Amino acid sequence: MAPLTSVDGATAALRSVFGEAGVEGFVHARDIDGDREAGFRADAPVIVASIRKIAVALAYARQAAAGALDRDARHTITAANREGGGIGTDSCLHDVTLSTRDLAFFMLSMSDNAATDKLMEILGTDQVRAVAAELGCPDLPVGRYRELWDPVWAELGLDPDGDLDAQLDRVSEDRIRGLAMLDPTRSASSTPRQITSLLTAIWRDRAGPPEACAEVRELMSHQLSVHRLAAGFRHDVRVAAKNGSLWGVLNEAAVVEYPDGGRYAVAVFLRTPSLGGRSPAADAAIGLAARTAVERLRRPPALPTKETR
């Protein structure tokens, strides 16, 4: 891959986007077929939340393309995989049986944690960790639900087998903000630049066999959530994305493709004043920051200034 050329003027514009929304922001964008980049705090460690699922999908697709995994095989999601109160099969009251491929589809289209947990069970943590490290994201969080969340409950002194919602209601905001899971210097993390590098490798068919890369691209094109990054672009711009949320964390990473063939990987990470709930200003900032960075890449390079005598 050719060295990237930084685009002038993006830093101030992105700082303004985040300042007006009242959030702390980190962003990186790169031209998939060129050598230009734009960003703001692009190499700072960030909490990725469910953006980690891109690496899980890639590990699945590589195994399927190699014939080591049957896309049609049926797997049952049980209570052992469900955290409860989530999305998709994570909220089901009864066991659900899906194909391996559909586990990956539910994982990326609606960020289904139970489907992710089952897919991690099939793949194995070591397999996903190896793929993430190979693609330049060595510190990306991997693991099944309990592996990631039991340390959180222990840090807060909660009983994971009890009513977690009721217990969390009694935990102060300061204690939650102080969790190791929310501190990228103390927990698994990545950077905006690493995530756009991962996406670029997938879109260039360099993250695995072309068949595997194509499957991940197709799966990412079905994300149901369109109120963050996709909302920042015109209707004729195709967006394949994965979002992520945690307490005080809102993220999205995507590839946006314009009608003229331009393709751009972009990743936006926010730290928000509110721990949860709706945040229209923060959601809008993700779309605006992504568009601001990508539009800088689409501008013709500035011509050298002619010297005067």
PDB file of N, CA, C and O in Angstrom, residues 5 16 24 44 60 73 83 111 173 193 198 214-215 236 252 262 264 273 287 291-292 308:
ATOM      1  N   THR A   5      -1.140  10.382   1.949  1.00  0.00           N
ATOM      2  CA  THR A   5      -0.892  11.812   1.962  1.00  0.00           C
ATOM      3  C   THR A   5      -2.003  12.502   2.732  1.00  0.00           C
ATOM      4  O   THR A   5      -3.176  12.371   2.392  1.00  0.00           O
ATOM      5  N   SER A  16     -14.309  21.376  14.875  1.00  0.00           N
ATOM      6  CA  SER A  16     -15.520  22.193  14.976  1.00  0.00           C
ATOM      7  C   SER A  16     -16.768  21.327  15.059  1.00  0.00           C
ATOM      8  O   SER A  16     -17.687  21.610  15.846  1.00  0.00           O
ATOM      9  N   GLU A  24     -16.411  14.371  22.564  1.00  0.00           N
ATOM     10  CA  GLU A  24     -15.003  14.156  22.275  1.00  0.00           C
ATOM     11  C   GLU A  24     -14.941  13.208  21.090  1.00  0.00           C
ATOM     12  O   GLU A  24     -15.523  12.117  21.137  1.00  0.00           O
ATOM     13  N   ALA A  44      -5.160   7.875  18.248  1.00  0.00           N
ATOM     14  CA  ALA A  44      -5.472   7.744  19.672  1.00  0.00           C
ATOM     15  C   ALA A  44      -6.204   6.429  19.915  1.00  0.00           C
ATOM     16  O   ALA A  44      -7.046   6.024  19.112  1.00  0.00           O
ATOM     17  N   TYR A  60     -15.056 -15.678  10.362  1.00  0.00           N
ATOM     18  CA  TYR A  60     -16.070 -16.615   9.859  1.00  0.00           C
ATOM     19  C   TYR A  60     -15.956 -16.801   8.346  1.00  0.00           C
ATOM     20  O   TYR A  60     -15.928 -17.929   7.830  1.00  0.00           O
ATOM     21  N   ALA A  73     -24.715 -25.071   8.092  1.00  0.00           N
ATOM     22  CA  ALA A  73     -24.881 -25.833   9.330  1.00  0.00           C
ATOM     23  C   ALA A  73     -25.757 -25.072  10.316  1.00  0.00           C
ATOM     24  O   ALA A  73     -25.698 -23.843  10.405  1.00  0.00           O
ATOM     25  N   GLU A  83     -27.658 -12.319  26.657  1.00  0.00           N
ATOM     26  CA  GLU A  83     -27.468 -11.439  27.802  1.00  0.00           C
ATOM     27  C   GLU A  83     -28.796 -10.839  28.238  1.00  0.00           C
ATOM     28  O   GLU A  83     -28.921 -10.346  29.356  1.00  0.00           O
ATOM     29  N   SER A 111     -26.480  -6.072  14.990  1.00  0.00           N
ATOM     30  CA  SER A 111     -25.558  -6.135  16.134  1.00  0.00           C
ATOM     31  C   SER A 111     -26.071  -7.067  17.225  1.00  0.00           C
ATOM     32  O   SER A 111     -25.983  -6.764  18.422  1.00  0.00           O
ATOM     33  N   GLU A 173     -22.810   7.088  38.351  1.00  0.00           N
ATOM     34  CA  GLU A 173     -22.264   7.377  37.024  1.00  0.00           C
ATOM     35  C   GLU A 173     -20.745   7.435  37.068  1.00  0.00           C
ATOM     36  O   GLU A 173     -20.073   6.969  36.135  1.00  0.00           O
ATOM     37  N   ARG A 193      -7.370   4.832  12.724  1.00  0.00           N
ATOM     38  CA  ARG A 193      -6.547   4.478  11.572  1.00  0.00           C
ATOM     39  C   ARG A 193      -6.480   2.964  11.378  1.00  0.00           C
ATOM     40  O   ARG A 193      -6.518   2.455  10.255  1.00  0.00           O
ATOM     41  N   LEU A 198      -8.222  -1.866   8.290  1.00  0.00           N
ATOM     42  CA  LEU A 198      -8.925  -3.150   8.205  1.00  0.00           C
ATOM     43  C   LEU A 198      -9.977  -3.112   7.107  1.00  0.00           C
ATOM     44  O   LEU A 198     -10.067  -4.027   6.271  1.00  0.00           O
ATOM     45  N   ALA A 214     -15.582 -10.511  -0.108  1.00  0.00           N
ATOM     46  CA  ALA A 214     -16.861 -10.163  -0.730  1.00  0.00           C
ATOM     47  C   ALA A 214     -18.024 -10.478   0.199  1.00  0.00           C
ATOM     48  O   ALA A 214     -19.005  -9.711   0.262  1.00  0.00           O
ATOM     49  N   GLU A 215     -17.935 -11.574   0.940  1.00  0.00           N
ATOM     50  CA  GLU A 215     -19.022 -11.922   1.850  1.00  0.00           C
ATOM     51  C   GLU A 215     -19.131 -10.912   2.990  1.00  0.00           C
ATOM     52  O   GLU A 215     -20.238 -10.506   3.366  1.00  0.00           O
ATOM     53  N   ASP A 236     -27.803   8.482  -2.824  1.00  0.00           N
ATOM     54  CA  ASP A 236     -27.190   7.681  -3.875  1.00  0.00           C
ATOM     55  C   ASP A 236     -25.769   7.234  -3.517  1.00  0.00           C
ATOM     56  O   ASP A 236     -25.074   6.648  -4.344  1.00  0.00           O
ATOM     57  N   GLU A 252     -19.022   4.439  14.759  1.00  0.00           N
ATOM     58  CA  GLU A 252     -19.418   3.773  13.521  1.00  0.00           C
ATOM     59  C   GLU A 252     -18.233   3.767  12.556  1.00  0.00           C
ATOM     60  O   GLU A 252     -17.480   4.743  12.471  1.00  0.00           O
ATOM     61  N   GLY A 262     -15.838   6.424  -6.519  1.00  0.00           N
ATOM     62  CA  GLY A 262     -14.987   6.729  -5.375  1.00  0.00           C
ATOM     63  C   GLY A 262     -15.364   5.893  -4.164  1.00  0.00           C
ATOM     64  O   GLY A 262     -16.549   5.766  -3.833  1.00  0.00           O
ATOM     65  N   TYR A 264     -14.344   5.099   0.007  1.00  0.00           N
ATOM     66  CA  TYR A 264     -13.638   5.681   1.137  1.00  0.00           C
ATOM     67  C   TYR A 264     -13.970   4.927   2.418  1.00  0.00           C
ATOM     68  O   TYR A 264     -15.144   4.689   2.721  1.00  0.00           O
ATOM     69  N   PRO A 273     -21.232  13.077  26.706  1.00  0.00           N
ATOM     70  CA  PRO A 273     -21.515  13.478  28.086  1.00  0.00           C
ATOM     71  C   PRO A 273     -22.504  12.551  28.778  1.00  0.00           C
ATOM     72  O   PRO A 273     -22.461  12.368  29.991  1.00  0.00           O
ATOM     73  N   GLY A 287     -22.312  11.300  11.462  1.00  0.00           N
ATOM     74  CA  GLY A 287     -22.540  11.458  10.028  1.00  0.00           C
ATOM     75  C   GLY A 287     -21.834  12.673   9.459  1.00  0.00           C
ATOM     76  O   GLY A 287     -21.222  12.607   8.385  1.00  0.00           O
ATOM     77  N   ARG A 291     -18.789  12.681   6.716  1.00  0.00           N
ATOM     78  CA  ARG A 291     -18.918  13.388   5.442  1.00  0.00           C
ATOM     79  C   ARG A 291     -17.839  14.467   5.304  1.00  0.00           C
ATOM     80  O   ARG A 291     -17.262  14.649   4.222  1.00  0.00           O
ATOM     81  N   THR A 292     -17.553  15.170   6.381  1.00  0.00           N
ATOM     82  CA  THR A 292     -16.534  16.221   6.343  1.00  0.00           C
ATOM     83  C   THR A 292     -15.182  15.645   5.944  1.00  0.00           C
ATOM     84  O   THR A 292     -14.471  16.205   5.094  1.00  0.00           O
ATOM     85  N   THR A 308       6.549  34.224  -5.828  1.00  0.00           N
ATOM     86  CA  THR A 308       6.601  35.565  -6.408  1.00  0.00           C
ATOM     87  C   THR A 308       7.950  36.193  -6.075  1.00  0.00           C
ATOM     88  O   THR A 308       8.536  35.909  -5.036  1.00  0.00           O
TER      89      THR A 308
END
